[in-house]
Amino acid sequence: MNFEEKTKKENLIFDGAVLHVYCDDIIQPDGKEAKREYAKHLGAVCVVPLTDKGEVICVKQYRYAHHRLFLEIPAGKLDYAGEDRREAALRELREETGALCETLTHIGDIVPSPAILTERISMYLAEGLIFTDTEYDEGEFIEIVRIPLPELVEMIMRGEIEDAKTQTAILKVWNLKNK
């Protein structure tokens, strides 16, 4: 069976700085017409900065959409379409933690909400960390926290960390390091 839905008309309803929201007219596989609401996003990167002592450098950051503080790994959106994801990961690592790394390993991509968002997040493991100064973006307020990898895994399993990219990347690193 063909599951593909065909775009009949693309309708931009909001053109923001980060999100571009659409309500498209589509044709379903059975030929019936319907609408699909979704948001286009340039994409993002996230990094698991792992120290030689087995600690992960995490950040605490207030997330307005949920009106509370989140514990996450360093991450950020791409600055422009086609930006090199590896370079973006190195930038975010330096900006948010002040770290440079000897080794940056791509550990996969995730699509956090495929029903409504085009965002793809590339995940990286950074090792051989060398620390310099942080370079926070304007309006970015971050607290840096070091948490041993096993403790971070336990926090995820207890439901204390809800951020999807952090859960996925940390569990992937845990798996890689414990094979």
C-alpha atoms as a PDB file:
ATOM      1  CA  MET A   1       0.000   0.000   0.000  1.00  0.00           C
ATOM      2  CA  ASN A   2       1.165   3.528  -0.758  1.00  0.00           C
ATOM      3  CA  PHE A   3       1.086   5.663   2.413  1.00  0.00           C
ATOM      4  CA  GLU A   4       2.395   8.876   0.862  1.00  0.00           C
ATOM      5  CA  GLU A   5       0.349  12.048   1.231  1.00  0.00           C
ATOM      6  CA  LYS A   6       0.639  14.569  -1.626  1.00  0.00           C
ATOM      7  CA  THR A   7       0.803  18.311  -1.128  1.00  0.00           C
ATOM      8  CA  LYS A   8      -1.990  20.074  -2.992  1.00  0.00           C
ATOM      9  CA  LYS A   9      -1.244  23.569  -1.645  1.00  0.00           C
ATOM     10  CA  GLU A  10       1.347  24.766   0.863  1.00  0.00           C
ATOM     11  CA  ASN A  11      -0.030  27.517   3.150  1.00  0.00           C
ATOM     12  CA  LEU A  12       2.411  29.472   5.323  1.00  0.00           C
ATOM     13  CA  ILE A  13       0.457  30.852   8.293  1.00  0.00           C
ATOM     14  CA  PHE A  14       3.311  32.136  10.489  1.00  0.00           C
ATOM     15  CA  ASP A  15       6.878  33.008   9.487  1.00  0.00           C
ATOM     16  CA  GLY A  16       8.925  33.351  12.659  1.00  0.00           C
ATOM     17  CA  ALA A  17      12.631  33.549  13.388  1.00  0.00           C
ATOM     18  CA  VAL A  18      12.847  29.884  14.455  1.00  0.00           C
ATOM     19  CA  LEU A  19       9.587  28.279  13.345  1.00  0.00           C
ATOM     20  CA  HIS A  20       7.706  28.570  10.076  1.00  0.00           C
ATOM     21  CA  VAL A  21       4.176  27.248  10.606  1.00  0.00           C
ATOM     22  CA  TYR A  22       2.106  25.776   7.772  1.00  0.00           C
ATOM     23  CA  CYS A  23      -1.406  24.450   7.276  1.00  0.00           C
ATOM     24  CA  ASP A  24      -1.227  22.616   3.976  1.00  0.00           C
ATOM     25  CA  ASP A  25      -4.006  21.184   1.841  1.00  0.00           C
ATOM     26  CA  ILE A  26      -3.091  17.571   1.068  1.00  0.00           C
ATOM     27  CA  ILE A  27      -4.404  14.520  -0.733  1.00  0.00           C
ATOM     28  CA  GLN A  28      -4.368  11.309   1.308  1.00  0.00           C
ATOM     29  CA  PRO A  29      -3.465   7.896  -0.152  1.00  0.00           C
ATOM     30  CA  ASP A  30      -7.187   7.121  -0.596  1.00  0.00           C
ATOM     31  CA  GLY A  31      -7.662  10.305  -2.685  1.00  0.00           C
ATOM     32  CA  LYS A  32      -9.526  12.271   0.005  1.00  0.00           C
ATOM     33  CA  GLU A  33      -8.465  15.826   0.798  1.00  0.00           C
ATOM     34  CA  ALA A  34      -7.331  16.889   4.277  1.00  0.00           C
ATOM     35  CA  LYS A  35      -5.197  19.487   6.053  1.00  0.00           C
ATOM     36  CA  ARG A  36      -1.835  19.031   7.775  1.00  0.00           C
ATOM     37  CA  GLU A  37      -0.457  21.497  10.330  1.00  0.00           C
ATOM     38  CA  TYR A  38       3.285  21.446  10.915  1.00  0.00           C
ATOM     39  CA  ALA A  39       6.280  23.662  11.550  1.00  0.00           C
ATOM     40  CA  LYS A  40       9.495  23.832   9.557  1.00  0.00           C
ATOM     41  CA  HIS A  41      12.719  24.183  11.563  1.00  0.00           C
ATOM     42  CA  LEU A  42      16.305  24.444  10.274  1.00  0.00           C
ATOM     43  CA  GLY A  43      17.513  21.724  12.620  1.00  0.00           C
ATOM     44  CA  ALA A  44      19.779  21.528  15.621  1.00  0.00           C
ATOM     45  CA  VAL A  45      22.717  19.776  17.239  1.00  0.00           C
ATOM     46  CA  CYS A  46      23.446  18.486  20.715  1.00  0.00           C
ATOM     47  CA  VAL A  47      26.639  17.350  22.380  1.00  0.00           C
ATOM     48  CA  VAL A  48      27.466  14.977  25.228  1.00  0.00           C
ATOM     49  CA  PRO A  49      30.683  16.481  26.658  1.00  0.00           C
ATOM     50  CA  LEU A  50      32.295  13.571  28.539  1.00  0.00           C
ATOM     51  CA  THR A  51      35.260  14.348  30.787  1.00  0.00           C
ATOM     52  CA  ASP A  52      38.187  12.015  31.421  1.00  0.00           C
ATOM     53  CA  LYS A  53      36.630  11.409  34.877  1.00  0.00           C
ATOM     54  CA  GLY A  54      33.395  10.125  33.292  1.00  0.00           C
ATOM     55  CA  GLU A  55      31.357  13.220  34.058  1.00  0.00           C
ATOM     56  CA  VAL A  56      28.961  14.790  31.582  1.00  0.00           C
ATOM     57  CA  ILE A  57      28.957  18.578  31.377  1.00  0.00           C
ATOM     58  CA  CYS A  58      25.262  19.494  31.487  1.00  0.00           C
ATOM     59  CA  VAL A  59      23.453  22.804  31.448  1.00  0.00           C
ATOM     60  CA  LYS A  60      20.480  24.054  33.416  1.00  0.00           C
ATOM     61  CA  GLN A  61      18.369  26.403  31.352  1.00  0.00           C
ATOM     62  CA  TYR A  62      14.921  27.954  31.705  1.00  0.00           C
ATOM     63  CA  ARG A  63      12.598  26.862  28.905  1.00  0.00           C
ATOM     64  CA  TYR A  64       9.794  29.336  28.396  1.00  0.00           C
ATOM     65  CA  ALA A  65       7.434  26.931  26.594  1.00  0.00           C
ATOM     66  CA  HIS A  66       7.245  24.830  29.784  1.00  0.00           C
ATOM     67  CA  HIS A  67       7.833  27.717  32.227  1.00  0.00           C
ATOM     68  CA  ARG A  68      10.528  25.896  34.165  1.00  0.00           C
ATOM     69  CA  LEU A  69      14.165  24.945  34.396  1.00  0.00           C
ATOM     70  CA  PHE A  70      15.449  21.927  32.430  1.00  0.00           C
ATOM     71  CA  LEU A  71      18.635  19.903  32.869  1.00  0.00           C
ATOM     72  CA  GLU A  72      20.002  19.183  29.387  1.00  0.00           C
ATOM     73  CA  ILE A  73      23.137  18.514  27.418  1.00  0.00           C
ATOM     74  CA  PRO A  74      24.527  21.489  25.444  1.00  0.00           C
ATOM     75  CA  ALA A  75      22.567  22.103  22.259  1.00  0.00           C
ATOM     76  CA  GLY A  76      21.536  24.724  19.771  1.00  0.00           C
ATOM     77  CA  LYS A  77      19.793  25.368  16.502  1.00  0.00           C
ATOM     78  CA  LEU A  78      21.575  25.685  13.204  1.00  0.00           C
ATOM     79  CA  ASP A  79      22.280  29.324  12.339  1.00  0.00           C
ATOM     80  CA  TYR A  80      21.385  28.942   8.651  1.00  0.00           C
ATOM     81  CA  ALA A  81      20.166  26.342   6.157  1.00  0.00           C
ATOM     82  CA  GLY A  82      23.014  24.062   5.145  1.00  0.00           C
ATOM     83  CA  GLU A  83      25.249  24.911   8.117  1.00  0.00           C
ATOM     84  CA  ASP A  84      27.767  22.141   8.763  1.00  0.00           C
ATOM     85  CA  ARG A  85      26.343  20.216  11.714  1.00  0.00           C
ATOM     86  CA  ARG A  86      29.758  19.213  13.055  1.00  0.00           C
ATOM     87  CA  GLU A  87      30.859  22.864  13.115  1.00  0.00           C
ATOM     88  CA  ALA A  88      27.577  23.838  14.800  1.00  0.00           C
ATOM     89  CA  ALA A  89      28.171  21.176  17.477  1.00  0.00           C
ATOM     90  CA  LEU A  90      31.689  22.489  18.142  1.00  0.00           C
ATOM     91  CA  ARG A  91      30.295  26.035  18.364  1.00  0.00           C
ATOM     92  CA  GLU A  92      27.563  25.079  20.832  1.00  0.00           C
ATOM     93  CA  LEU A  93      30.020  23.070  22.955  1.00  0.00           C
ATOM     94  CA  ARG A  94      32.348  26.076  23.219  1.00  0.00           C
ATOM     95  CA  GLU A  95      29.599  28.667  23.712  1.00  0.00           C
ATOM     96  CA  GLU A  96      27.684  26.821  26.420  1.00  0.00           C
ATOM     97  CA  THR A  97      30.457  25.011  28.319  1.00  0.00           C
ATOM     98  CA  GLY A  98      33.666  26.778  27.325  1.00  0.00           C
ATOM     99  CA  ALA A  99      35.036  23.429  26.132  1.00  0.00           C
ATOM    100  CA  LEU A 100      36.996  22.438  23.065  1.00  0.00           C
ATOM    101  CA  CYS A 101      37.448  18.754  22.287  1.00  0.00           C
ATOM    102  CA  GLU A 102      40.075  16.478  20.815  1.00  0.00           C
ATOM    103  CA  THR A 103      37.468  14.018  19.489  1.00  0.00           C
ATOM    104  CA  LEU A 104      33.935  14.688  18.254  1.00  0.00           C
ATOM    105  CA  THR A 105      31.962  11.598  17.259  1.00  0.00           C
ATOM    106  CA  HIS A 106      28.592  11.677  15.515  1.00  0.00           C
ATOM    107  CA  ILE A 107      26.319   9.226  17.382  1.00  0.00           C
ATOM    108  CA  GLY A 108      23.178   9.611  15.274  1.00  0.00           C
ATOM    109  CA  ASP A 109      20.235  11.870  14.544  1.00  0.00           C
ATOM    110  CA  ILE A 110      16.781  12.110  16.071  1.00  0.00           C
ATOM    111  CA  VAL A 111      13.524  13.559  14.785  1.00  0.00           C
ATOM    112  CA  PRO A 112      11.859  14.621  18.053  1.00  0.00           C
ATOM    113  CA  SER A 113       8.305  15.202  16.851  1.00  0.00           C
ATOM    114  CA  PRO A 114       7.791  13.878  13.294  1.00  0.00           C
ATOM    115  CA  ALA A 115       4.029  14.475  13.206  1.00  0.00           C
ATOM    116  CA  ILE A 116       4.289  18.252  13.537  1.00  0.00           C
ATOM    117  CA  LEU A 117       7.926  19.390  13.215  1.00  0.00           C
ATOM    118  CA  THR A 118      10.625  19.010  10.518  1.00  0.00           C
ATOM    119  CA  GLU A 119      13.467  19.457  13.046  1.00  0.00           C
ATOM    120  CA  ARG A 120      16.304  16.918  12.907  1.00  0.00           C
ATOM    121  CA  ILE A 121      18.834  16.976  15.754  1.00  0.00           C
ATOM    122  CA  SER A 122      22.322  15.609  15.163  1.00  0.00           C
ATOM    123  CA  MET A 123      23.893  14.134  18.307  1.00  0.00           C
ATOM    124  CA  TYR A 124      27.611  14.113  19.108  1.00  0.00           C
ATOM    125  CA  LEU A 125      29.961  12.769  21.776  1.00  0.00           C
ATOM    126  CA  ALA A 126      32.809  15.141  22.692  1.00  0.00           C
ATOM    127  CA  GLU A 127      35.878  13.692  24.434  1.00  0.00           C
ATOM    128  CA  GLY A 128      39.341  14.955  25.326  1.00  0.00           C
ATOM    129  CA  LEU A 129      37.896  18.194  26.658  1.00  0.00           C
ATOM    130  CA  ILE A 130      39.994  21.337  27.067  1.00  0.00           C
ATOM    131  CA  PHE A 131      38.299  24.223  28.874  1.00  0.00           C
ATOM    132  CA  THR A 132      38.315  27.896  27.880  1.00  0.00           C
ATOM    133  CA  ASP A 133      35.754  30.640  28.497  1.00  0.00           C
ATOM    134  CA  THR A 134      32.051  30.294  27.727  1.00  0.00           C
ATOM    135  CA  GLU A 135      30.515  32.532  25.052  1.00  0.00           C
ATOM    136  CA  TYR A 136      26.787  32.556  25.793  1.00  0.00           C
ATOM    137  CA  ASP A 137      24.431  33.974  23.176  1.00  0.00           C
ATOM    138  CA  GLU A 138      22.704  37.227  24.073  1.00  0.00           C
ATOM    139  CA  GLY A 139      19.739  36.460  26.335  1.00  0.00           C
ATOM    140  CA  GLU A 140      21.068  32.991  27.187  1.00  0.00           C
ATOM    141  CA  PHE A 141      21.296  32.231  30.903  1.00  0.00           C
ATOM    142  CA  ILE A 142      22.918  28.913  31.755  1.00  0.00           C
ATOM    143  CA  GLU A 143      24.258  27.102  34.807  1.00  0.00           C
ATOM    144  CA  ILE A 144      26.874  24.428  34.116  1.00  0.00           C
ATOM    145  CA  VAL A 145      26.618  21.175  36.084  1.00  0.00           C
ATOM    146  CA  ARG A 146      28.921  18.131  36.023  1.00  0.00           C
ATOM    147  CA  ILE A 147      27.165  14.801  36.559  1.00  0.00           C
ATOM    148  CA  PRO A 148      28.775  11.335  36.434  1.00  0.00           C
ATOM    149  CA  LEU A 149      27.456   9.398  33.418  1.00  0.00           C
ATOM    150  CA  PRO A 150      26.000   6.507  35.510  1.00  0.00           C
ATOM    151  CA  GLU A 151      24.137   8.988  37.734  1.00  0.00           C
ATOM    152  CA  LEU A 152      22.749  10.778  34.679  1.00  0.00           C
ATOM    153  CA  VAL A 153      21.473   7.461  33.291  1.00  0.00           C
ATOM    154  CA  GLU A 154      19.766   6.752  36.641  1.00  0.00           C
ATOM    155  CA  MET A 155      18.165  10.222  36.586  1.00  0.00           C
ATOM    156  CA  ILE A 156      16.786   9.502  33.110  1.00  0.00           C
ATOM    157  CA  MET A 157      15.426   6.112  34.176  1.00  0.00           C
ATOM    158  CA  ARG A 158      13.721   7.686  37.230  1.00  0.00           C
ATOM    159  CA  GLY A 159      12.022  10.237  34.950  1.00  0.00           C
ATOM    160  CA  GLU A 160      13.942  13.220  36.312  1.00  0.00           C
ATOM    161  CA  ILE A 161      15.169  14.291  32.861  1.00  0.00           C
ATOM    162  CA  GLU A 162      12.372  14.802  30.343  1.00  0.00           C
ATOM    163  CA  ASP A 163      14.309  16.401  27.486  1.00  0.00           C
ATOM    164  CA  ALA A 164      14.233  13.944  24.551  1.00  0.00           C
ATOM    165  CA  LYS A 165      17.601  14.837  23.021  1.00  0.00           C
ATOM    166  CA  THR A 166      19.319  14.512  26.396  1.00  0.00           C
ATOM    167  CA  GLN A 167      17.689  11.152  27.113  1.00  0.00           C
ATOM    168  CA  THR A 168      18.541   9.752  23.698  1.00  0.00           C
ATOM    169  CA  ALA A 169      22.126  11.003  23.490  1.00  0.00           C
ATOM    170  CA  ILE A 170      23.020  10.009  27.068  1.00  0.00           C
ATOM    171  CA  LEU A 171      21.582   6.504  26.685  1.00  0.00           C
ATOM    172  CA  LYS A 172      23.439   6.085  23.374  1.00  0.00           C
ATOM    173  CA  VAL A 173      26.719   7.153  24.988  1.00  0.00           C
ATOM    174  CA  TRP A 174      26.060   4.827  27.951  1.00  0.00           C
ATOM    175  CA  ASN A 175      25.526   1.976  25.512  1.00  0.00           C
ATOM    176  CA  LEU A 176      28.673   2.822  23.535  1.00  0.00           C
ATOM    177  CA  LYS A 177      30.820   2.996  26.669  1.00  0.00           C
ATOM    178  CA  ASN A 178      29.452  -0.211  28.203  1.00  0.00           C
ATOM    179  CA  LYS A 179      29.751  -2.629  25.275  1.00  0.00           C
END
